[in-house]
């Protein structure tokens, strides 16, 4: 064997060793827990043969607590670049088989290197997390490493899409990087996110709680809203990441990719003409409206199990990506509460940052009132959504289906928040409030003064009719030009697509500022 051949053989062997991470025993343990290894995950995520790994031979430099005896090539993270559907992405996948994926100084350096490349080259960064948090033996060097990653997450925010997969127990610092990114996907039963695990919680607060109860995928997807998606398996979670990316541009200077569709832009749907119940207090399912107007009924819902009174997600209309925001009358009557406002606000801001037009479907009875909401700060939280719509400069097309009352009317992308095209169905009611409440405030004394109960009821009905005739229709708002047109429900898809096409060249800029002061 020539010297050159020997060197090549050594390279092949070194690579093979590095690919074994923390060794076969730990790989087996990972599989026994129902988890894939870092490299297995990347091979599912990326196009076949597209992965190029960087820093495979990096080793940690720590000598505390005998750490010099446990050095593995690549340390606890696999990093590099690859493609998804032919589009460049930068990736990191923490390797739990090496010190539980805990963050060392050198791991942080590897991750920062690919993050810097992603920003420089205008491609998304996808982080697959499976980590026990800061590597305890490295002390401040590990914390500093996290700090470097967080700073990059912050600076990359709004510049390139950042997506986090949670594929194992993520504790401490391991949860804050995902929280700074745009979307977090968790896996049911095998992934957890918490500041500290159940053991520490018991010591500090005395509370006894399981990993699942403290920070499982279901908890974060339904109660806290920390996770945007909860997948049934790692394969499904990785597919979700690819699905999200398919709707996004690679960076904030580009448009999302166009996807051919055979769904005709002019397709009308007669069923929409009958979807609004005669009784204004009766619900209907907003998913049916969304499914009817988007291409091929394909909707990627974000936060499907949290704050279900508002629906958000990605779809395409005549091949172009759009962000859909829609009140859901089927859940809490579609009211805007703290969580619904936070959920939609973040989504609106994401779409605005990445040039994705917003299509807003309105049927909202108002903001939720009461002590629980006031104490939780519905004023500040509701203002987030108001702010998000008001500052957004992407094309904004709004369709009011039924109720649109008070502050919630203004918030849901009204004309004065620079809504570009505002349509209403003939069933729309655009007013300060519904007839019931308005008559109570304006005429309760007058009505109570009527002694005859039949005449009293009739007077209340007459006042309601008077109010409804004046305000509870789309024509009053349309007479001021605040609604651009009243449209037949069956034509909604066609009208929204035509509006979006008209707005494709929209250019709007906000006044220069260092940054805004969103009501956090
Ligand atoms: C060093 C760690 C580690 C850590 C795990 N390991 N966490 N090594 N630093 N933080 C090592 C273990 O020693 C073990 O090594 C291997 O990883 C696998 O861990 P196990 O405990 O055997 O696995 P498992 O039973 O699956 O439990 C996983 C776990 C648990 C739930 C993550 O290890 C755990 O609770 N770790 C600590 C979590 C934590 O409190 N982190 C917070 C750090 S503070 P061997 O050699 O046996 O394979 C922090 C602050 C940053 O992150 C704040 C920034 C804002």
Coordinates of C-alpha atoms and ligand atoms in Angstrom, one line a residue:
X1 CA 0.0 0.0 0.0
X2 CA 1.4 3.4 -0.9
X3 CA 1.8 6.1 1.7
X4 CA -1.0 8.0 0.0
X5 CA -3.3 4.9 0.2
X6 CA -2.4 4.4 3.8
X7 CA -3.4 8.0 4.6
X8 CA -6.7 7.6 2.7
X9 CA -7.3 4.4 4.7
X10 CA -6.7 6.3 7.9
X11 CA -9.2 8.9 6.9
X12 CA -11.8 6.3 6.1
X13 CA -11.2 4.7 9.5
X14 CA -11.3 8.0 11.3
X15 CA -14.5 8.9 9.7
X16 CA -16.0 5.5 10.6
X17 CA -15.0 6.0 14.2
X18 CA -16.4 9.5 14.3
X19 CA -19.7 8.3 12.9
X20 CA -20.0 5.9 15.9
X21 CA -20.4 8.9 18.3
X22 CA -20.4 7.7 21.8
X23 CA -20.1 4.0 20.7
X24 CA -22.3 1.1 19.9
X25 CA -23.5 0.6 23.5
X26 CA -24.9 4.1 23.7
X27 CA -26.4 3.9 20.2
X28 CA -28.2 0.7 21.2
X29 CA -29.4 2.5 24.4
X30 CA -30.7 5.4 22.2
X31 CA -32.6 2.9 20.0
X32 CA -34.0 1.1 23.0
X33 CA -35.6 4.4 24.1
X34 CA -37.3 4.5 20.8
X35 CA -35.0 7.3 19.6
X36 CA -32.9 7.7 16.4
X37 CA -29.3 8.9 16.5
X38 CA -28.3 12.3 15.3
X39 CA -27.0 11.0 12.0
X40 CA -30.1 8.9 11.4
X41 CA -32.2 11.9 11.9
X42 CA -30.2 14.0 9.4
X43 CA -30.4 11.2 6.9
X44 CA -34.2 11.4 7.0
X45 CA -34.3 15.2 7.0
X46 CA -31.9 15.8 4.1
X47 CA -32.0 14.8 0.5
X48 CA -30.2 11.6 -0.1
X49 CA -26.5 12.0 -0.5
X50 CA -26.7 15.8 0.1
X51 CA -25.2 16.0 3.6
X52 CA -21.7 17.4 4.0
X53 CA -20.5 17.2 7.5
X54 CA -18.1 19.8 9.0
X55 CA -15.9 19.5 12.1
X56 CA -16.1 15.8 12.3
X57 CA -12.7 15.6 14.1
X58 CA -13.3 18.4 16.6
X59 CA -12.8 17.2 20.2
X60 CA -13.6 18.9 23.5
X61 CA -10.6 20.3 25.4
X62 CA -11.9 19.9 28.9
X63 CA -9.7 18.2 31.5
X64 CA -11.9 18.8 34.6
X65 CA -13.2 15.7 36.4
X66 CA -11.2 13.3 34.2
X67 CA -12.9 14.5 31.0
X68 CA -9.7 14.0 29.1
X69 CA -10.5 10.3 29.2
X70 CA -13.8 10.7 27.4
X71 CA -13.1 12.5 24.1
X72 CA -15.1 11.5 21.1
X73 CA -14.5 12.8 17.5
X74 CA -17.0 15.4 16.6
X75 CA -18.0 15.8 20.3
X76 CA -21.8 15.8 21.1
X77 CA -23.1 17.4 17.9
X78 CA -23.1 16.6 14.2
X79 CA -23.1 19.8 12.0
X80 CA -23.0 20.6 8.3
X81 CA -25.0 21.5 5.3
X82 CA -27.4 19.6 3.0
X83 CA -30.5 20.2 0.9
X84 CA -34.2 19.7 1.4
X85 CA -36.0 19.3 -2.0
X86 CA -32.9 20.7 -3.6
X87 CA -32.8 23.8 -1.4
X88 CA -29.7 24.5 0.8
X89 CA -30.0 24.3 4.6
X90 CA -27.5 24.3 7.4
X91 CA -28.0 21.8 10.2
X92 CA -26.9 20.8 13.7
X93 CA -28.0 17.6 15.4
X94 CA -27.0 17.0 19.0
X95 CA -25.7 13.5 19.6
X96 CA -27.1 12.2 22.9
X97 CA -24.6 9.2 22.8
X98 CA -21.8 11.7 23.6
X99 CA -22.2 13.0 27.2
X100 CA -25.9 13.1 26.7
X101 CA -25.6 15.8 24.0
X102 CA -24.6 18.2 26.8
X103 CA -23.2 21.5 25.5
X104 CA -19.4 21.8 25.5
X105 CA -17.5 24.9 24.5
X106 CA -16.4 23.1 21.3
X107 CA -19.9 21.9 20.5
X108 CA -21.0 25.5 20.7
X109 CA -18.2 26.5 18.3
X110 CA -19.3 23.9 15.8
X111 CA -23.0 25.1 16.0
X112 CA -22.0 28.7 15.7
X113 CA -19.9 28.0 12.6
X114 CA -22.9 26.6 10.7
X115 CA -25.2 29.3 12.0
X116 CA -22.8 32.0 10.7
X117 CA -22.6 30.2 7.3
X118 CA -26.4 30.0 7.2
X119 CA -26.7 33.8 7.7
X120 CA -23.9 34.6 5.3
X121 CA -25.3 32.4 2.6
X122 CA -29.0 33.2 3.1
X123 CA -30.1 29.7 4.0
X124 CA -32.3 28.4 6.9
X125 CA -30.8 26.9 10.0
X126 CA -32.3 23.7 11.4
X127 CA -31.3 22.5 14.9
X128 CA -32.2 19.1 16.1
X129 CA -31.9 19.1 19.9
X130 CA -31.3 16.1 22.2
X131 CA -29.3 17.4 25.2
X132 CA -28.9 17.4 28.9
X133 CA -28.1 21.1 28.8
X134 CA -24.9 22.8 29.8
X135 CA -22.0 20.3 30.1
X136 CA -21.6 20.5 33.8
X137 CA -17.8 19.6 33.8
X138 CA -17.1 22.7 31.6
X139 CA -18.7 25.2 33.8
X140 CA -18.6 28.8 32.5
X141 CA -17.2 27.7 29.2
X142 CA -20.4 25.8 28.5
X143 CA -22.6 28.7 29.5
X144 CA -20.5 31.0 27.3
X145 CA -21.1 28.6 24.4
X146 CA -24.8 28.8 24.9
X147 CA -24.5 32.6 25.1
X148 CA -22.8 32.6 21.7
X149 CA -25.5 30.4 20.2
X150 CA -28.3 32.5 21.6
X151 CA -26.8 35.7 20.3
X152 CA -26.7 34.2 16.8
X153 CA -30.3 33.0 17.1
X154 CA -31.3 36.6 18.0
X155 CA -29.3 38.2 15.1
X156 CA -30.5 35.6 12.6
X157 CA -34.2 36.1 13.7
X158 CA -36.1 37.6 10.8
X159 CA -33.1 37.2 8.5
X160 CA -33.2 33.4 7.8
X161 CA -35.9 30.9 9.0
X162 CA -34.8 29.0 12.1
X163 CA -36.5 25.7 13.0
X164 CA -35.9 23.6 16.1
X165 CA -36.7 19.9 16.5
X166 CA -36.8 18.6 20.0
X167 CA -35.9 14.9 19.9
X168 CA -35.1 14.0 23.4
X169 CA -34.9 15.4 27.0
X170 CA -33.9 19.0 26.6
X171 CA -33.0 20.8 29.8
X172 CA -31.5 24.1 30.9
X173 CA -29.8 26.0 28.1
X174 CA -31.0 23.4 25.6
X175 CA -34.5 24.9 25.7
X176 CA -33.7 28.6 25.2
X177 CA -32.2 28.3 21.7
X178 CA -35.4 26.7 20.4
X179 CA -37.4 29.3 22.2
X180 CA -35.5 32.0 20.2
X181 CA -36.2 30.3 16.9
X182 CA -39.3 30.5 14.7
X183 CA -40.8 27.0 15.0
X184 CA -40.4 24.2 17.6
X185 CA -41.4 20.6 16.8
X186 CA -41.6 18.1 19.7
X187 CA -42.1 14.3 19.6
X188 CA -44.7 12.8 21.8
X189 CA -43.5 10.5 24.6
X190 CA -39.7 10.9 23.8
X191 CA -39.0 14.6 24.0
X192 CA -39.2 17.0 26.9
X193 CA -38.4 20.6 27.4
X194 CA -37.9 22.1 30.9
X195 CA -35.6 24.4 32.7
X196 CA -34.8 21.7 35.2
X197 CA -35.9 18.1 35.4
X198 CA -38.4 16.6 37.9
X199 CA -35.6 15.8 40.4
X200 CA -34.5 19.5 40.8
X201 CA -38.2 20.6 40.8
X202 CA -38.8 18.3 43.8
X203 CA -35.8 19.7 45.7
X204 CA -36.6 23.3 45.0
X205 CA -40.4 23.5 45.2
X206 CA -41.4 20.1 46.7
X207 CA -43.6 19.5 43.7
X208 CA -43.7 15.9 42.5
X209 CA -44.1 15.7 38.7
X210 CA -43.2 13.4 35.9
X211 CA -41.1 14.4 32.9
X212 CA -44.2 14.2 30.7
X213 CA -46.3 16.3 33.0
X214 CA -43.6 18.9 33.4
X215 CA -42.5 19.4 29.8
X216 CA -43.8 16.7 27.5
X217 CA -44.9 17.4 23.9
X218 CA -48.6 17.3 24.7
X219 CA -48.1 19.9 27.6
X220 CA -46.1 22.3 25.4
X221 CA -48.4 21.9 22.4
X222 CA -51.7 22.4 24.4
X223 CA -51.0 24.4 27.6
X224 CA -47.8 26.5 27.3
X225 CA -47.7 27.0 23.5
X226 CA -43.9 26.5 23.7
X227 CA -44.2 23.8 20.9
X228 CA -45.8 24.7 17.6
X229 CA -46.1 21.0 16.6
X230 CA -46.3 17.7 18.5
X231 CA -45.5 14.7 16.2
X232 CA -46.3 11.1 16.9
X233 CA -42.8 9.9 15.8
X234 CA -39.4 11.2 14.9
X235 CA -40.0 10.5 11.3
X236 CA -43.2 12.6 11.4
X237 CA -41.4 15.4 13.2
X238 CA -38.7 15.5 10.5
X239 CA -41.4 15.5 7.8
X240 CA -43.1 18.4 9.5
X241 CA -39.8 20.4 9.4
X242 CA -39.6 19.7 5.6
X243 CA -43.3 20.7 5.2
X244 CA -42.8 24.0 7.0
X245 CA -39.7 24.8 4.9
X246 CA -41.6 24.1 1.7
X247 CA -43.8 27.2 2.4
X248 CA -40.8 29.5 3.3
X249 CA -38.3 31.5 1.4
X250 CA -34.6 30.7 2.2
X251 CA -34.1 34.2 3.7
X252 CA -35.9 37.5 4.2
X253 CA -34.9 38.9 0.8
X254 CA -36.4 36.1 -1.2
X255 CA -40.0 35.0 -2.0
X256 CA -41.3 31.6 -1.0
X257 CA -41.0 29.0 -3.8
X258 CA -43.9 28.8 -6.2
X259 CA -45.7 25.4 -6.3
X260 CA -47.7 24.5 -9.4
X261 CA -51.3 23.6 -8.7
X262 CA -54.0 22.0 -10.8
X263 CA -56.6 23.6 -8.5
X264 CA -58.3 26.4 -10.7
X265 CA -57.9 29.9 -9.4
X266 CA -61.5 30.6 -10.4
X267 CA -63.0 27.5 -8.6
X268 CA -66.2 28.6 -6.9
X269 CA -67.7 26.7 -3.9
X270 CA -71.5 27.0 -3.6
X271 CA -71.4 25.4 -0.1
X272 CA -69.9 28.6 1.3
X273 CA -73.1 30.4 0.4
X274 CA -74.9 28.3 3.0
X275 CA -72.2 28.0 5.7
X276 CA -73.3 30.9 8.0
X277 CA -76.1 29.7 10.3
X278 CA -79.2 31.9 10.5
X279 CA -78.8 32.1 14.3
X280 CA -75.9 34.4 15.0
X281 CA -75.1 32.5 18.2
X282 CA -74.6 29.3 16.3
X283 CA -71.1 28.1 15.4
X284 CA -69.8 26.7 12.2
X285 CA -66.4 25.3 11.4
X286 CA -63.8 27.8 10.0
X287 CA -61.7 24.9 8.8
X288 CA -64.3 24.3 6.1
X289 CA -63.9 27.8 4.8
X290 CA -60.1 27.6 4.9
X291 CA -60.1 24.2 3.2
X292 CA -62.4 25.5 0.5
X293 CA -60.4 28.6 -0.6
X294 CA -56.8 27.3 -0.5
X295 CA -55.1 25.2 -3.2
X296 CA -56.1 21.5 -3.0
X297 CA -57.3 22.0 0.6
X298 CA -53.7 21.6 1.8
X299 CA -53.3 23.5 5.1
X300 CA -50.2 23.2 7.4
X301 CA -51.7 24.3 10.7
X302 CA -49.4 25.8 13.3
X303 CA -50.2 25.4 17.0
X304 CA -53.3 23.2 16.1
X305 CA -53.9 22.3 19.8
X306 CA -53.2 25.6 21.6
X307 CA -55.6 28.6 21.6
X308 CA -58.0 26.9 19.3
X309 CA -60.2 29.9 19.1
X310 CA -57.8 31.2 16.4
X311 CA -56.4 29.2 13.5
X312 CA -53.0 30.0 12.0
X313 CA -51.1 28.1 9.4
X314 CA -49.5 28.0 5.9
X315 CA -51.3 27.3 2.6
X316 CA -50.9 28.2 -1.0
X317 CA -53.2 30.2 -3.2
X318 CA -52.7 29.7 -6.9
X319 CA -49.3 28.4 -6.1
X320 CA -48.1 31.1 -3.8
X321 CA -47.5 30.7 -0.1
X322 CA -49.8 32.6 2.2
X323 CA -50.2 32.8 6.0
X324 CA -53.8 32.2 7.1
X325 CA -55.2 33.7 10.3
X326 CA -58.8 32.9 11.1
X327 CA -61.1 33.2 14.1
X328 CA -62.7 29.8 14.9
X329 CA -66.4 30.3 15.8
X330 CA -66.4 26.6 16.8
X331 CA -64.2 27.2 19.8
X332 CA -65.0 29.8 22.5
X333 CA -67.0 31.5 19.7
X334 CA -63.7 32.6 18.2
X335 CA -63.1 35.2 20.9
X336 CA -59.7 36.9 21.1
X337 CA -58.1 36.0 24.5
X338 CA -54.5 36.3 25.7
X339 CA -53.3 33.0 24.2
X340 CA -55.1 33.6 20.8
X341 CA -53.6 37.1 20.6
X342 CA -50.0 35.8 21.4
X343 CA -50.4 32.9 19.0
X344 CA -51.6 35.0 16.0
X345 CA -49.3 37.9 16.7
X346 CA -46.1 35.8 16.5
X347 CA -47.3 34.2 13.3
X348 CA -48.2 37.5 11.7
X349 CA -44.8 38.9 12.5
X350 CA -43.1 35.7 11.1
X351 CA -45.0 36.0 7.8
X352 CA -44.2 39.7 7.6
X353 CA -40.5 39.1 8.2
X354 CA -40.4 36.5 5.4
X355 CA -42.5 38.1 2.7
X356 CA -45.5 35.8 3.1
X357 CA -48.8 37.6 2.4
X358 CA -51.5 37.4 5.1
X359 CA -55.1 36.2 4.4
X360 CA -57.3 36.9 7.4
X361 CA -60.7 35.4 7.8
X362 CA -62.8 37.3 10.5
X363 CA -65.6 36.1 12.6
X364 CA -64.9 37.5 16.1
X365 CA -67.3 38.5 18.8
X366 CA -64.6 40.7 20.6
X367 CA -61.8 40.4 23.2
X368 CA -62.6 38.1 26.1
X369 CA -63.3 40.2 29.2
X370 CA -63.2 39.3 33.0
X371 CA -60.8 39.3 35.8
X372 CA -58.8 36.2 34.7
X373 CA -58.0 37.9 31.4
X374 CA -57.4 41.3 32.8
X375 CA -55.1 40.0 35.5
X376 CA -53.2 38.0 32.9
X377 CA -52.8 41.2 30.8
X378 CA -55.2 40.9 28.0
X379 CA -54.6 44.6 27.3
X380 CA -50.9 44.1 26.6
X381 CA -51.3 40.7 25.0
X382 CA -54.2 41.8 22.8
X383 CA -52.1 44.8 21.8
X384 CA -49.4 42.4 20.4
X385 CA -51.8 41.3 17.7
X386 CA -52.9 44.8 17.0
X387 CA -49.3 45.8 16.7
X388 CA -48.3 42.9 14.6
X389 CA -51.0 43.6 12.0
X390 CA -50.4 47.3 12.1
X391 CA -46.7 47.1 11.4
X392 CA -46.9 44.4 8.8
X393 CA -46.1 45.5 5.3
X394 CA -46.7 42.3 3.4
X395 CA -49.9 42.1 1.3
X396 CA -52.9 41.8 3.6
X397 CA -56.2 40.6 2.4
X398 CA -59.1 40.4 4.9
X399 CA -62.5 38.7 4.5
X400 CA -65.1 39.4 7.2
X401 CA -67.5 36.5 7.2
X402 CA -69.8 37.4 10.1
X403 CA -69.1 39.2 13.4
X404 CA -66.4 41.8 13.6
X405 CA -66.9 43.9 16.7
X406 CA -65.1 46.6 18.6
X407 CA -61.4 46.4 19.3
X408 CA -61.3 42.9 17.8
X409 CA -62.6 44.4 14.5
X410 CA -59.7 46.9 14.5
X411 CA -57.2 44.2 15.5
X412 CA -58.1 41.7 12.8
X413 CA -56.4 43.5 9.9
X414 CA -58.9 46.3 9.4
X415 CA -58.5 49.0 6.7
X416 CA -57.0 51.5 9.1
X417 CA -54.2 49.0 10.0
X418 CA -53.2 49.2 6.4
X419 CA -55.3 46.2 5.2
X420 CA -54.8 46.3 1.5
X421 CA -58.0 44.7 0.4
X422 CA -60.9 44.2 2.8
X423 CA -63.8 42.1 1.6
X424 CA -67.0 41.2 3.5
X425 CA -69.6 38.6 3.0
X426 CA -73.2 39.8 3.0
X427 CA -73.6 38.1 6.4
X428 CA -71.0 40.4 7.9
X429 CA -71.8 42.5 11.0
X430 CA -69.3 45.2 11.5
X431 CA -70.1 47.3 14.6
X432 CA -68.9 48.4 18.0
X433 CA -70.8 45.5 19.5
X434 CA -73.7 43.1 18.8
X435 CA -77.3 44.3 19.0
X436 CA -78.0 42.6 22.4
X437 CA -75.2 44.5 24.2
X438 CA -75.8 47.8 22.4
X439 CA -79.5 47.9 23.2
X440 CA -78.8 47.0 26.9
X441 CA -76.4 49.9 27.2
X442 CA -78.4 52.5 25.2
X443 CA -82.0 51.6 26.1
X444 CA -82.2 49.5 29.2
X445 CA -83.7 52.3 31.4
X446 CA -86.2 53.2 28.7
X447 CA -87.3 49.6 28.2
X448 CA -87.5 48.8 31.9
X449 CA -89.8 51.8 32.3
X450 CA -92.4 50.1 30.1
X451 CA -94.8 48.3 32.5
X452 CA -96.5 45.9 30.2
X453 CA -94.1 42.9 29.7
X454 CA -95.3 42.2 26.2
X455 CA -94.8 45.8 25.2
X456 CA -91.4 45.8 27.0
X457 CA -90.2 42.8 25.0
X458 CA -91.5 44.4 21.8
X459 CA -89.7 47.6 22.5
X460 CA -86.4 45.7 23.0
X461 CA -87.0 43.8 19.7
X462 CA -87.7 47.1 17.9
X463 CA -84.6 48.7 19.2
X464 CA -82.5 45.6 18.3
X465 CA -84.0 45.7 14.8
X466 CA -83.2 49.4 14.5
X467 CA -79.6 48.7 15.5
X468 CA -79.2 45.7 13.3
X469 CA -80.6 47.5 10.3
X470 CA -78.1 50.3 10.8
X471 CA -74.9 48.5 11.8
X472 CA -75.2 44.8 11.6
X473 CA -74.4 44.4 8.0
X474 CA -71.4 45.1 5.8
X475 CA -72.9 48.0 3.9
X476 CA -72.5 50.6 6.6
X477 CA -68.7 50.0 6.7
X478 CA -68.7 49.7 2.9
X479 CA -70.4 53.1 2.6
X480 CA -67.3 54.6 4.2
X481 CA -65.0 52.7 2.0
X482 CA -63.7 50.6 4.9
X483 CA -64.8 47.5 3.1
X484 CA -63.7 47.5 -0.5
X485 CA -66.4 45.1 -1.7
X486 CA -69.1 42.9 -0.5
X487 CA -68.6 39.5 -2.1
X488 CA -70.6 36.3 -2.6
X489 CA -69.1 33.7 -0.3
X490 CA -68.8 31.1 -3.2
X491 CA -66.4 33.4 -5.0
X492 CA -64.0 33.9 -2.0
X493 CA -61.1 31.8 -3.4
X494 CA -61.2 33.6 -6.7
X495 CA -61.5 37.1 -5.2
X496 CA -58.7 36.5 -2.7
X497 CA -56.3 35.2 -5.3
X498 CA -57.1 38.1 -7.6
X499 CA -56.4 40.5 -4.7
X500 CA -53.1 38.8 -3.9
X501 CA -52.0 38.9 -7.5
X502 CA -52.8 42.5 -7.7
X503 CA -50.7 43.0 -4.5
X504 CA -47.7 40.9 -5.7
X505 CA -45.6 44.1 -6.4
X506 CA -46.6 45.8 -3.2
X507 CA -43.8 48.0 -1.7
X508 CA -44.3 49.6 1.7
X509 CA -41.8 50.7 4.3
X510 CA -42.2 51.7 7.9
X511 CA -40.4 54.8 9.3
X512 CA -36.7 54.2 10.2
X513 CA -36.2 53.2 13.8
X514 CA -33.5 51.3 15.7
X515 CA -36.2 48.7 16.5
X516 CA -39.8 48.8 17.5
X517 CA -41.1 48.5 21.1
X518 CA -43.7 45.8 20.7
X519 CA -45.8 45.4 23.9
X520 CA -44.1 42.3 25.3
Ligands
LIG1 C1 -22.7 16.5 31.4 C2 -24.4 15.0 31.1 C3 -25.3 16.1 31.3 C4 -24.9 17.4 31.6 C5 -26.4 14.3 30.9 N1 -25.1 13.9 30.9 N2 -26.6 15.6 31.2 N3 -23.1 15.3 31.2 N4 -23.5 17.6 31.6 N5 -25.7 18.4 31.7 C6 -24.5 12.6 30.6 C7 -24.7 11.6 31.7 O1 -23.7 11.7 32.7 C8 -24.6 10.3 30.9 O2 -23.2 10.1 30.7 C9 -25.2 10.7 29.6 O3 -25.2 12.1 29.5 C10 -26.7 10.2 29.5 O4 -27.4 10.7 30.7 P1 -28.3 9.8 31.5 O5 -28.7 10.6 32.8 O6 -27.8 8.5 31.7 O7 -29.6 9.7 30.5 P2 -31.1 9.8 30.9 O8 -31.4 8.8 32.0 O9 -31.8 9.5 29.6 O10 -31.4 11.2 31.4 C11 -31.2 12.3 30.5 C12 -31.4 13.7 31.3 C13 -30.5 13.6 32.6 C14 -32.9 13.8 31.7 C15 -31.0 14.8 30.4 O11 -29.2 13.3 32.2 C16 -30.4 15.0 33.3 O12 -31.3 15.3 34.0 N6 -29.3 15.7 33.0 C17 -29.1 17.1 33.6 C18 -30.2 18.0 33.1 C19 -30.0 19.4 33.7 O13 -30.4 19.7 34.8 N7 -29.4 20.3 32.9 C20 -29.3 21.7 33.2 C21 -27.9 22.0 33.1 S1 -27.8 23.7 33.5 P3 -22.6 8.6 30.3 O14 -21.1 8.9 30.3 O15 -23.1 7.7 31.4 O16 -23.2 8.2 29.0 C22 -28.0 24.6 32.1 C23 -27.9 26.0 32.3 C24 -27.8 26.8 31.0 O17 -28.2 24.1 31.1 C25 -28.7 28.0 31.1 C26 -28.6 28.9 29.9 C27 -29.7 29.8 29.8

